[in-house]
Structures are given as C-alpha cells and as structure tokens.
XYZ file of N, CA, C and O in Angstrom:
856
model
N 110.920 91.319 107.292
C 111.327 92.189 105.964
C 112.106 91.245 104.240
O 111.203 91.348 103.587
N 112.172 90.318 105.637
C 113.162 89.493 104.436
C 111.521 88.029 103.541
O 112.105 87.835 102.758
N 111.230 87.964 104.346
C 109.974 87.540 104.196
C 108.796 87.755 102.936
O 108.496 87.295 101.872
N 109.066 89.226 102.742
C 108.105 90.030 102.692
C 109.045 90.639 100.492
O 108.185 90.308 99.879
N 110.577 90.252 100.755
C 111.151 90.767 99.864
C 111.012 89.231 98.581
O 111.089 89.380 97.689
N 110.849 88.375 99.319
C 111.509 87.162 98.582
C 109.836 87.163 98.369
O 109.667 86.435 97.089
N 108.137 87.576 99.202
C 107.053 87.029 98.384
C 106.847 88.514 97.038
O 107.074 87.515 96.314
N 107.215 90.036 96.610
C 107.161 89.938 96.175
C 108.650 89.897 95.252
O 107.730 90.138 93.738
N 109.755 88.896 94.986
C 110.686 88.615 93.895
C 109.525 87.532 93.711
O 109.729 87.551 92.132
N 108.930 86.879 93.603
C 107.816 86.114 93.615
C 106.866 86.145 92.818
O 107.088 85.924 91.131
N 106.514 86.865 92.904
C 105.374 87.445 92.532
C 105.348 88.367 91.181
O 104.179 88.565 89.882
N 106.629 89.236 91.362
C 106.066 90.156 90.189
C 107.298 90.181 89.793
O 107.876 90.993 87.926
N 108.740 89.439 90.049
C 110.225 89.304 89.117
C 109.632 88.771 88.061
O 110.915 89.511 86.907
N 109.085 87.951 87.000
C 108.440 87.231 85.712
C 108.513 88.888 84.697
O 107.904 88.931 84.254
N 107.338 89.065 85.610
C 106.825 91.046 85.133
C 107.832 91.545 84.467
O 107.918 92.765 83.817
N 108.285 91.787 85.541
C 109.627 93.533 86.238
C 110.394 92.817 84.740
O 111.083 93.374 84.345
N 110.996 91.596 84.575
C 112.104 90.771 83.398
C 110.963 91.398 81.939
O 111.612 91.914 81.207
N 109.948 91.069 81.715
C 109.065 90.969 80.409
C 108.698 93.219 79.720
O 109.754 92.916 79.464
N 109.131 93.107 81.460
C 109.212 95.178 81.088
C 109.913 95.698 80.824
O 110.530 96.317 80.005
N 111.370 95.299 81.231
C 112.255 95.783 80.985
C 113.093 94.989 80.171
O 113.794 96.083 79.002
N 112.217 93.948 79.703
C 113.047 93.288 78.432
C 112.674 93.614 76.828
O 112.814 94.450 75.623
N 111.783 94.827 77.079
C 110.529 95.751 75.591
C 112.172 97.107 75.116
O 111.809 97.145 74.739
N 112.611 97.595 76.448
C 113.664 98.905 75.655
C 115.275 98.840 76.324
O 114.714 98.445 78.137
N 116.194 97.863 76.381
C 117.875 97.731 76.403
C 117.821 99.264 76.915
O 118.988 99.331 78.229
N 117.122 99.759 77.307
C 117.344 101.510 77.682
C 116.814 101.390 79.267
O 116.989 102.300 80.316
N 116.025 100.916 79.904
C 115.103 100.906 80.644
C 116.051 100.366 81.867
O 116.678 99.914 81.586
N 116.184 100.293 83.454
C 116.513 100.519 84.060
C 115.496 100.403 85.340
O 114.422 101.001 85.793
N 115.460 99.205 86.296
C 114.775 99.127 87.640
C 115.251 100.383 88.922
O 116.464 100.243 89.383
N 114.262 101.262 89.606
C 115.023 101.285 90.723
C 113.407 100.931 91.837
O 112.168 100.901 91.294
N 114.109 100.903 92.578
C 113.320 99.906 93.650
C 113.006 101.911 95.029
O 114.180 101.862 95.694
N 112.416 101.712 95.291
C 111.991 102.809 96.225
C 111.314 102.298 97.927
O 110.104 101.780 96.965
N 111.552 102.642 98.480
C 110.988 102.139 99.768
C 111.363 102.881 100.995
O 111.916 103.938 101.197
N 110.276 102.807 101.602
C 110.185 103.886 103.465
C 110.275 102.614 104.962
O 109.374 102.260 104.985
N 111.119 103.874 105.301
C 110.930 102.875 106.567
C 111.295 101.005 106.676
O 111.768 100.542 106.420
N 109.371 100.168 107.076
C 109.957 98.850 106.829
C 109.836 98.199 105.535
O 110.645 97.986 105.241
N 109.051 99.265 104.230
C 108.726 99.074 103.077
C 110.816 99.348 102.459
O 110.919 99.350 101.510
N 111.248 100.638 103.350
C 112.592 100.353 102.789
C 114.073 99.772 103.197
O 114.109 99.399 102.262
N 113.089 98.720 104.270
C 113.969 97.496 103.784
C 113.995 96.163 103.482
O 114.748 95.833 103.521
N 112.963 96.167 103.648
C 112.594 95.256 103.101
C 112.729 95.215 100.693
O 113.267 94.061 100.280
N 112.516 97.104 99.483
C 113.537 96.749 98.964
C 115.060 97.104 98.931
O 115.773 96.830 98.223
N 115.314 97.288 100.586
C 117.259 96.587 100.162
C 117.353 94.958 99.891
O 118.070 94.771 98.991
N 116.199 94.981 101.120
C 116.777 92.720 100.793
C 116.412 93.035 99.293
O 117.016 91.899 98.613
N 115.698 92.937 98.348
C 115.101 93.047 97.464
C 115.742 93.214 96.143
O 116.076 92.510 95.711
N 116.421 94.012 96.121
C 117.485 95.360 95.828
C 119.069 93.933 95.530
O 118.993 93.841 94.383
N 119.348 93.250 96.727
C 120.093 92.096 97.257
C 120.111 91.597 96.060
O 120.560 90.469 95.587
N 118.389 90.781 95.987
C 119.240 89.212 95.878
C 118.209 89.324 94.192
O 118.362 88.593 93.349
N 117.823 91.006 94.055
C 118.426 90.777 92.165
C 119.057 90.808 91.430
O 119.350 91.956 90.673
N 119.671 91.936 92.120
C 121.246 92.509 92.242
C 121.779 91.587 90.518
O 122.094 92.620 89.892
N 122.363 89.971 90.675
C 122.232 90.335 90.092
C 121.362 89.686 87.953
O 121.884 89.754 87.056
N 120.214 90.037 88.793
C 119.272 89.454 88.119
C 119.445 90.564 86.642
O 118.374 90.381 85.736
N 118.463 92.240 87.038
C 118.722 93.111 87.624
C 119.890 94.566 87.120
O 120.093 94.518 88.215
N 121.346 94.208 86.113
C 121.621 94.654 86.492
C 121.534 96.671 86.135
O 120.387 96.180 85.483
N 122.303 97.014 86.276
C 121.934 98.562 86.902
C 121.253 98.625 87.641
O 120.203 100.038 88.043
N 120.299 97.862 88.705
C 119.376 98.188 89.373
C 120.430 99.042 89.891
O 121.005 98.983 90.572
N 118.923 100.262 90.855
C 120.079 100.688 92.335
C 118.565 100.789 93.039
O 116.628 100.611 92.328
N 118.895 100.836 94.172
C 117.643 101.270 95.450
C 117.349 101.761 96.254
O 118.712 102.860 96.463
N 116.273 103.084 96.454
C 116.751 104.029 97.795
C 115.580 104.250 98.129
O 114.510 103.913 98.221
N 116.628 103.820 99.941
C 115.940 103.359 100.696
C 115.743 104.717 102.207
O 117.369 106.057 102.171
N 114.914 105.277 102.636
C 114.352 105.753 103.670
C 114.021 105.734 104.778
O 112.899 105.579 104.599
N 114.505 106.893 105.593
C 114.827 105.475 107.364
C 115.044 104.341 107.404
O 114.095 103.901 107.627
N 116.191 103.614 106.576
C 116.277 102.194 106.187
C 116.063 102.096 107.041
O 117.037 102.211 108.683
N 115.444 101.152 107.928
C 115.857 99.934 109.282
C 117.438 99.582 108.655
O 117.966 99.247 108.175
N 117.762 98.791 110.432
C 119.240 98.377 110.631
C 118.588 96.231 109.377
O 117.729 95.789 109.801
N 119.237 97.053 109.119
C 119.064 95.228 108.174
C 119.752 94.127 108.155
O 119.500 92.692 107.481
N 121.193 94.496 107.966
C 121.644 93.271 108.264
C 123.448 93.735 108.669
O 124.049 94.547 108.626
N 124.291 93.051 109.047
C 125.698 92.653 109.728
C 126.422 93.572 108.711
O 126.100 93.496 107.836
N 128.087 94.634 109.196
C 128.331 95.901 108.319
C 128.761 94.246 107.002
O 129.936 95.229 106.400
N 128.925 93.091 107.047
C 130.126 92.554 106.030
C 129.361 91.740 105.092
O 129.673 90.524 104.430
N 128.105 91.847 104.664
C 126.967 91.162 104.357
C 126.262 92.640 103.562
O 125.753 92.713 103.896
N 125.493 91.944 101.774
C 124.787 91.950 101.609
C 122.685 91.967 102.784
O 122.670 91.228 102.811
N 122.567 93.273 102.324
C 122.083 94.159 101.674
C 122.977 95.718 102.190
O 123.343 96.737 101.766
N 123.863 95.732 103.767
C 124.706 96.388 104.599
C 125.279 97.131 103.586
O 125.985 98.157 103.071
N 126.186 95.613 102.215
C 127.455 95.984 102.085
C 127.188 96.123 100.467
O 128.363 96.490 99.239
N 125.757 96.198 99.962
C 125.551 95.983 98.869
C 125.612 98.142 98.361
O 124.555 98.635 98.578
N 126.248 98.554 97.638
C 126.484 99.928 97.303
C 125.497 99.832 95.882
O 125.992 101.213 95.898
N 125.004 99.356 95.555
C 123.385 99.814 94.285
C 122.221 100.543 95.424
O 121.428 101.071 95.087
N 122.962 99.537 96.619
C 121.750 100.455 97.632
C 121.610 102.452 97.843
O 123.168 102.299 98.948
N 121.704 103.560 97.609
C 121.200 104.717 99.265
C 120.269 104.331 99.938
O 119.201 104.365 99.579
N 120.925 104.229 101.604
C 120.175 104.803 102.139
C 120.491 106.870 102.326
O 121.071 107.228 102.807
N 118.612 106.923 102.575
C 119.061 108.577 103.119
C 118.280 108.557 105.079
O 117.470 107.174 105.406
N 118.926 108.804 106.467
C 118.656 108.653 106.812
C 118.730 109.817 107.799
O 119.889 110.706 108.005
N 118.049 109.834 108.944
C 117.816 111.627 110.170
C 118.432 110.616 111.128
O 117.931 108.340 111.921
N 119.701 110.785 111.848
C 120.367 110.607 112.114
C 119.458 109.930 114.000
O 120.421 109.168 114.872
N 118.525 111.094 114.453
C 118.609 111.089 115.649
C 116.580 110.228 114.561
O 116.106 110.442 115.894
N 116.582 109.381 114.051
C 115.425 108.606 113.775
C 115.964 107.363 114.538
O 116.922 106.441 113.445
N 115.382 107.184 115.072
C 115.317 104.823 115.806
C 115.437 104.075 115.275
O 116.533 103.587 115.431
N 114.471 104.201 114.432
C 114.681 103.346 113.311
C 115.248 102.938 112.805
O 115.365 101.736 112.031
N 116.540 103.472 112.086
C 116.962 103.497 111.245
C 119.080 103.175 112.713
O 119.708 103.070 111.538
N 118.825 103.383 113.899
C 120.123 102.967 114.699
C 119.460 102.233 116.104
O 120.267 101.897 116.459
N 118.559 101.305 115.483
C 117.914 99.852 116.667
C 117.967 98.739 115.949
O 117.667 98.433 114.680
N 118.835 97.703 116.653
C 118.515 96.074 116.031
C 118.900 95.571 117.510
O 119.128 96.152 118.313
N 118.162 94.756 117.673
C 118.307 93.359 118.341
C 120.050 93.438 119.491
O 120.165 93.880 120.233
N 120.851 93.797 118.936
C 122.173 93.422 118.915
C 122.375 95.394 119.720
O 122.656 95.024 121.538
N 122.294 96.548 118.804
C 121.861 97.995 120.010
C 120.935 97.134 121.519
O 121.289 98.164 122.301
N 119.824 96.613 121.679
C 118.764 96.552 122.615
C 119.923 96.194 123.492
O 120.008 96.062 124.771
N 120.393 94.917 123.560
C 121.372 94.319 124.367
C 122.330 94.785 124.828
O 122.372 93.952 125.881
N 122.354 95.691 123.991
C 123.677 96.516 124.000
C 123.665 97.408 125.970
O 124.781 98.066 126.788
N 122.295 98.066 125.222
C 122.149 98.843 126.079
C 121.747 98.607 126.869
O 121.537 99.182 128.122
N 121.076 97.351 127.243
C 120.400 96.606 128.498
C 121.515 96.170 129.617
O 121.123 96.196 130.413
N 123.137 96.403 129.051
C 123.975 95.476 129.291
C 124.347 96.821 130.196
O 124.876 97.067 131.129
N 124.574 98.334 129.610
C 124.668 99.219 130.276
C 124.785 100.026 131.097
O 124.520 100.240 132.498
N 122.021 99.167 131.150
C 121.897 99.905 132.397
C 122.409 99.264 133.329
O 121.245 99.675 134.405
N 121.597 97.804 133.007
C 121.888 97.030 134.595
C 123.231 97.401 135.427
O 123.015 97.544 136.279
N 124.441 98.001 134.068
C 125.437 98.330 135.160
C 125.081 99.543 135.628
O 125.520 99.306 136.689
N 124.404 100.572 135.294
C 124.601 101.688 135.709
C 123.256 101.549 137.490
O 123.400 102.204 138.218
N 122.782 100.364 137.700
C 121.432 99.991 138.350
C 122.351 98.830 139.366
O 122.032 99.361 140.703
N 123.514 98.876 139.041
C 124.717 98.100 140.874
C 124.849 98.707 140.876
O 125.183 98.794 141.740
N 125.912 99.657 140.331
C 126.668 101.060 140.932
C 126.283 102.488 140.956
O 125.981 102.950 140.600
N 124.972 102.759 142.165
C 124.656 103.760 142.841
C 125.780 104.595 142.861
O 125.105 105.893 142.041
N 127.190 104.349 142.977
C 128.711 105.808 143.407
C 127.999 105.855 142.123
O 128.413 107.311 141.787
N 128.327 105.185 140.836
C 128.862 105.873 139.926
C 127.167 106.545 138.949
O 127.122 107.661 138.038
N 126.410 105.890 139.280
C 125.299 107.482 138.896
C 125.255 108.108 139.541
O 124.952 109.143 139.060
N 125.452 108.204 140.657
C 125.232 109.780 141.361
C 126.624 110.935 141.143
O 126.099 111.764 140.622
N 127.405 109.423 140.749
C 128.376 110.528 140.127
C 128.317 111.490 138.779
O 128.737 112.222 138.452
N 127.626 110.427 138.428
C 126.838 111.287 136.603
C 126.240 111.895 136.643
O 126.212 113.279 136.252
N 125.493 111.852 137.697
C 123.814 112.637 138.111
C 124.867 114.041 139.089
O 124.633 115.463 137.445
N 125.681 114.071 139.264
C 126.415 115.316 140.702
C 127.186 116.204 138.845
O 127.450 117.734 138.737
N 127.927 114.850 137.969
C 128.925 116.058 136.676
C 128.735 116.165 135.568
O 128.554 117.172 135.058
N 126.757 115.971 134.914
C 126.228 115.722 134.061
C 125.041 117.292 134.447
O 123.208 116.971 133.710
N 124.587 117.485 135.734
C 123.628 118.527 135.577
C 123.300 119.220 135.254
O 124.932 119.943 135.057
N 122.315 120.536 134.879
C 122.137 122.036 134.464
C 123.091 121.087 132.728
O 123.114 120.356 131.854
N 123.497 122.835 132.527
C 123.543 123.558 131.076
C 125.139 122.245 130.320
O 125.964 122.314 131.204
N 124.116 121.280 129.147
C 125.753 120.334 128.726
C 127.189 120.964 128.027
O 127.940 120.516 128.548
N 126.529 122.282 127.793
C 127.233 123.035 127.210
C 128.249 123.663 127.866
O 129.597 124.434 127.728
N 128.386 123.804 129.302
C 128.743 124.376 130.349
C 129.616 123.917 131.343
O 130.380 124.562 131.936
N 129.719 122.859 130.252
C 130.637 120.989 131.871
C 131.963 122.174 131.827
O 132.736 122.861 130.694
N 133.005 121.679 132.028
C 134.112 122.461 132.992
C 134.693 120.665 131.843
O 134.426 119.646 131.869
N 135.910 121.282 131.114
C 136.912 120.077 130.252
C 137.655 118.807 131.855
O 137.219 117.845 130.581
N 137.544 118.885 132.526
C 137.039 117.157 133.249
C 135.874 117.209 133.168
O 136.233 115.018 133.780
N 135.228 117.567 133.579
C 133.904 116.512 133.341
C 133.911 115.753 131.919
O 133.346 115.226 132.957
N 134.210 117.089 130.921
C 133.759 116.013 129.546
C 134.768 115.186 129.617
O 134.137 113.585 129.392
N 135.993 114.942 130.582
C 137.293 113.999 129.543
C 136.791 112.656 130.909
O 136.923 112.057 130.609
N 136.157 112.570 132.067
C 136.059 111.965 133.434
C 134.554 110.991 132.114
O 134.256 110.156 132.200
N 133.464 111.991 131.624
C 132.426 111.731 131.288
C 132.887 110.618 130.069
O 132.563 108.559 129.195
N 133.876 110.194 129.223
C 134.648 109.744 128.457
C 135.250 108.641 127.892
O 134.676 107.567 127.813
N 135.211 108.833 129.269
C 136.015 107.904 130.494
C 134.889 107.005 130.516
O 135.098 105.104 130.283
N 134.261 107.073 131.361
C 133.445 106.777 131.771
C 132.450 105.548 130.475
O 132.359 104.429 130.692
N 132.024 106.661 129.532
C 131.483 105.832 127.835
C 132.485 105.023 127.543
O 132.163 103.377 126.698
N 133.454 105.465 127.777
C 135.027 103.508 126.710
C 134.646 102.638 128.053
O 134.361 101.757 126.905
N 134.474 103.263 128.882
C 134.517 102.169 129.952
C 132.879 101.258 130.347
O 133.175 99.732 130.272
N 132.048 101.949 129.560
C 130.487 101.008 129.657
C 131.139 100.254 128.861
O 130.451 98.660 128.283
N 131.326 100.785 127.576
C 131.538 100.554 125.935
C 131.497 99.104 125.304
O 132.132 98.191 124.825
N 132.921 98.574 126.364
C 133.666 97.148 126.526
C 133.210 96.583 127.095
O 133.534 94.894 126.338
N 131.615 96.312 127.577
C 131.018 95.818 127.482
C 130.128 95.293 126.371
O 129.501 94.434 126.468
N 129.700 96.290 124.783
C 128.924 96.168 124.573
C 129.521 95.853 123.523
O 129.505 96.109 122.556
N 129.514 94.779 123.219
C 129.914 93.523 122.150
C 129.093 92.691 121.306
O 129.746 91.257 120.214
N 127.532 92.373 121.254
C 126.869 91.910 119.975
C 127.044 92.426 119.588
O 127.039 93.739 118.983
N 126.261 91.101 118.620
C 126.402 91.472 116.624
C 125.093 92.535 117.110
O 124.123 92.425 116.680
N 125.521 93.582 115.344
C 125.076 94.882 115.811
C 124.268 94.762 114.455
O 125.498 94.498 112.720
N 122.700 95.384 113.792
C 122.553 95.520 112.806
C 122.517 96.483 111.935
O 122.594 97.840 112.599
N 123.317 97.246 110.362
C 123.214 98.547 110.141
C 122.004 98.851 109.077
O 121.318 97.947 108.419
N 122.111 99.822 108.421
C 121.072 101.065 107.287
C 121.697 100.078 106.430
O 122.710 99.458 106.588
N 121.503 99.366 105.558
C 121.754 99.324 104.437
C 122.759 100.069 102.695
O 122.284 101.461 102.896
N 123.198 99.778 103.097
C 124.221 99.729 101.489
C 124.991 101.417 101.593
O 125.568 101.402 102.825
N 125.267 102.274 101.060
C 125.356 103.573 100.581
C 124.438 104.688 101.787
O 123.808 105.028 101.656
N 124.917 104.796 103.518
C 124.603 105.970 104.275
C 124.313 107.619 103.303
O 125.553 107.337 104.657
N 123.847 108.162 104.336
C 123.332 109.954 103.573
C 122.440 109.567 104.594
O 122.099 109.370 104.952
N 123.352 110.512 105.840
C 122.531 111.400 106.731
C 122.872 113.219 106.732
O 122.937 113.688 106.081
N 120.427 113.001 106.678
C 120.390 114.001 107.258
C 120.791 115.018 107.723
O 120.636 113.966 109.562
N 120.551 116.498 108.007
C 120.822 116.895 108.827
C 120.304 118.646 108.767
O 119.476 119.343 107.996
N 121.405 119.405 109.980
C 120.274 120.866 109.797
C 119.600 121.067 110.219
O 118.627 120.975 111.226
N 118.283 122.058 109.010
C 117.456 122.187 109.418
C 116.355 122.013 108.898
O 115.659 121.623 108.112
N 116.729 120.380 109.136
C 114.947 118.876 108.775
C 114.302 119.549 110.155
O 113.456 118.610 109.009
N 113.390 120.084 110.030
C 112.182 119.726 111.108
C 111.215 120.977 111.152
O 110.562 121.464 111.634
N 111.394 122.070 109.912
C 110.980 123.151 109.306
C 111.891 124.326 110.391
O 110.636 125.239 109.618
N 113.599 124.342 110.242
C 113.224 125.716 110.915
C 114.452 126.294 109.766
O 114.291 125.960 108.268
N 114.501 127.811 110.538
C 114.830 128.138 109.235
C 116.934 127.898 108.607
O 117.572 126.903 109.856
N 117.196 128.071 107.991
C 118.917 126.845 107.765
C 118.547 126.054 106.651
O 117.118 126.166 105.388
N 120.055 125.756 106.217
C 119.610 124.819 105.024
C 119.822 122.568 105.654
O 120.028 122.937 106.825
N 119.060 122.171 105.017
C 119.278 120.594 105.478
C 121.085 119.953 105.037
O 121.109 120.485 103.423
N 120.865 119.749 105.270
C 122.469 119.010 105.116
C 122.606 117.317 104.628
O 121.712 116.934 105.429
N 123.147 116.899 103.719
C 123.584 115.673 103.358
C 124.921 114.656 103.454
O 124.970 115.397 102.842
N 124.590 113.894 103.892
C 126.277 113.779 104.410
C 126.622 112.093 104.270
O 126.118 111.057 105.155
N 127.546 111.437 103.523
C 127.690 109.947 103.712
C 128.944 110.255 104.817
O 129.282 110.983 104.594
N 128.152 108.700 105.486
C 128.897 108.575 107.091
C 128.972 106.738 106.503
O 128.736 106.256 105.826
N 130.116 106.688 107.282
C 130.405 105.437 107.712
C 129.192 104.489 108.142
O 129.325 105.236 109.614
N 128.604 103.753 108.565
C 128.261 102.696 108.733
C 128.729 102.516 110.997
O 127.812 102.017 111.325
N 129.627 103.326 111.093
C 130.599 103.014 112.189
C 130.124 103.973 113.289
O 129.766 103.853 114.083
N 128.995 104.954 112.548
C 128.294 105.626 112.718
C 126.943 105.616 113.778
O 126.864 106.242 114.471
N 127.090 104.312 112.720
C 124.984 103.398 113.535
C 126.296 102.420 114.779
O 125.177 101.462 115.646
N 127.063 102.802 115.085
C 127.588 101.610 116.215
C 126.887 101.187 117.625
O 127.170 99.987 118.279
N 127.141 102.334 118.094
C 126.047 102.293 119.033
C 123.902 103.316 118.789
O 123.957 103.898 118.571
N 123.769 103.161 119.826
C 122.144 103.115 119.723
C 121.777 104.801 119.985
O 122.928 104.988 120.734
N 121.656 106.045 119.527
C 122.165 107.156 119.392
C 120.793 107.631 119.684
O 119.986 107.633 119.976
N 120.229 108.355 121.553
C 119.823 108.549 122.168
C 119.740 109.916 121.731
O 120.481 111.000 121.964
N 118.491 111.189 121.437
C 118.754 111.912 121.830
C 116.176 112.233 121.662
O 115.453 111.128 122.285
N 115.840 113.885 121.684
C 114.554 113.652 122.603
C 113.367 113.974 121.753
O 112.500 113.542 121.696
N 114.004 113.504 120.053
C 112.849 113.543 119.088
C 113.036 111.250 118.620
O 111.705 111.709 118.182
N 113.954 110.279 120.002
C 113.378 109.557 119.570
C 112.581 108.695 119.706
O 112.167 107.957 118.738
N 111.435 108.254 120.420
C 110.213 108.281 120.956
C 109.366 109.618 120.206
O 107.556 109.121 120.069
N 109.507 110.153 118.781
C 108.404 111.362 118.446
C 108.369 110.546 117.099
O 108.948 110.369 116.140
N 106.986 109.599 116.402
C 106.804 108.843 114.975
C 106.969 109.681 114.331
O 106.895 109.359 113.376
N 106.882 110.954 114.799
C 106.190 111.744 113.738
C 107.140 112.285 113.100
O 107.882 112.643 111.883
N 108.852 112.178 113.450
C 109.892 112.498 113.056
C 110.777 110.897 111.574
O 111.165 111.365 110.956
N 109.131 110.231 111.804
C 110.477 109.092 110.818
C 109.593 108.611 109.748
O 109.425 107.858 108.856
N 107.716 109.993 109.585
C 106.708 110.076 108.314
C 107.679 110.332 107.301
O 108.335 110.835 107.231
N 107.209 109.770 106.065
C 107.618 109.737 104.939
C 107.508 111.495 104.659
O 108.490 111.645 103.891
N 106.382 112.299 104.480
C 106.474 113.011 103.961
C 107.422 114.413 103.884
O 107.854 115.001 103.839
N 108.005 114.424 106.141
C 108.389 115.241 106.746
C 110.501 114.356 106.388
O 111.378 115.310 105.507
N 110.738 113.584 105.683
C 112.045 113.072 104.729
C 111.298 112.896 103.059
O 113.128 114.619 103.196
N 110.532 113.634 102.894
C 110.482 114.265 101.471
C 110.206 115.662 101.701
O 111.275 116.378 100.757
N 109.872 116.536 101.621
C 110.309 117.981 102.635
C 110.842 118.266 102.637
O 112.363 118.833 101.957
N 112.181 117.488 103.538
C 112.940 117.957 103.833
C 114.343 117.814 102.937
O 115.295 118.109 102.512
N 114.215 117.036 101.686
C 115.199 116.808 100.467
C 114.495 117.794 99.717
O 115.991 117.497 98.804
N 113.106 117.899 99.469
C 112.973 118.923 98.934
C 114.529 120.186 99.108
O 114.637 121.032 98.017
N 113.741 120.438 100.053
C 114.237 121.788 100.847
C 116.142 121.950 100.091
O 116.980 122.992 100.230
N 116.750 120.888 100.166
C 118.077 120.457 100.157
C 118.492 120.682 98.753
O 119.444 121.239 98.078
N 116.693 119.582 98.198
C 117.573 119.680 96.349
C 117.727 121.480 96.271
O 118.496 122.146 95.474
N 116.558 122.678 96.434
C 116.531 123.776 95.911
C 117.758 124.530 96.609
O 117.772 125.712 96.064
N 118.170 123.881 97.648
C 119.135 125.844 98.289
C 120.236 124.644 97.728
O 121.251 125.545 97.342
N 120.755 123.644 97.119
C 121.229 123.268 96.232
C 121.844 123.584 94.638
O 122.832 124.603 94.612
N 120.278 124.112 93.940
C 120.036 124.604 93.006
C 120.033 125.827 92.837
O 120.694 126.390 92.789
N 120.234 126.716 94.020
C 120.810 127.661 94.271
C 121.974 128.362 94.301
O 122.747 129.383 93.962
N 122.455 127.943 95.473
C 123.778 126.764 95.895
C 123.784 127.464 94.082
O 125.815 128.260 93.522
C-alpha cells in the first residue's frame, strides 16, 4: 500500500496541483475501497500539507498503521467499515495474538473441554455463571496478546443493522479504534462477498434514504 501510494503521488501530484490551481474553491477528495482504501488513506496522509482541505473516504479500509501515527490518527480521513468485515480487523499483530491463544488452547485440554461444555447450545441461554467464567478466561488469554497491531485509518464509522438486505435500518456509528484491538470472529468473515464495494454502496444508500425520511 505504501509503495502504491508513493507511485501514485509521483505520477499525479503535479497534474492535480495544476488542476486545483484553476479555481481556489476546488478541493481534492480521494476515495477508495479495500486495498484501494488503504492506498487512498496513505496517499491522503502524504498529501495532507500539499493540498489543504483534502478529504479521504475509505470503504472497507484495511488496517494501515499503529494508533499513534498517520494515517490512523489523521482526522481528514473517514473510514466506513463493517465490523464483521475481516479486511478491516486483521493485521499481522492480530494474527500473532490469535496464534498465541490457539497455542494455549492446544496445550490445555481441560480448558478446551470446559469451554466446550459451558458454551455448547444456544449462547443466549448461557447461565450468568458461565458468562462470567467465559469473561474470566478471555481476560486470561488477553494478557498474552500484546503484539503490535495496525488499525483502520482516521475517523472510523461502523455500519450495522440491516446491511445484508434484511428488513430494518442500516446504522452508522463513529467508534474508537479500540474496538479493533482484537480480531473479531463472525460467521461472515470467510465470505468475501460481504466485502465487495457494491454492498457498501447499497448499504450506505439505504442509510441515506432512511436518514432523509427521518
């Protein structure tokens, strides 16, 4: 992504600067999806001082950097992600952490069996004791999950609600990047069709229609 952003900058910066100079009211907006969203976010950070007022809209943005560095902390970037979209919640640090947790479970047969016993069946019907026990185990596993992680860029808005065509409203909520501290597992995470750009487009169109009606 960094190499792609640098290449685009080298090829296009001068031409874009000349076009923007035609009218002082012109502003540059960069849009990307998936890998293109990551490149757009990095490019926007490279050009932040070159093109004042620049905005980046990144859809399904991958994890692009640590929390204390640009483009992660660049507020001129708006990232729209589905919390169940693995492309936005996955970095090498996340993989390292999940590997540590899996190794722990592989080594501890008793723990595996108790997790299976307490969590089998309908999770909504779990007892309070089982829920508290699971929380304790999660905190125990998290103590070893200290790998450096990357996060989506800029201000992050999570889509939720009826984003898969169900009845109901699509929601859009700004969240802290802390929400992406751990890999989020879901039944959709291996379904690449949930990541395609037209799904983001249709969900946001539905959100906009509902917003205007309200």
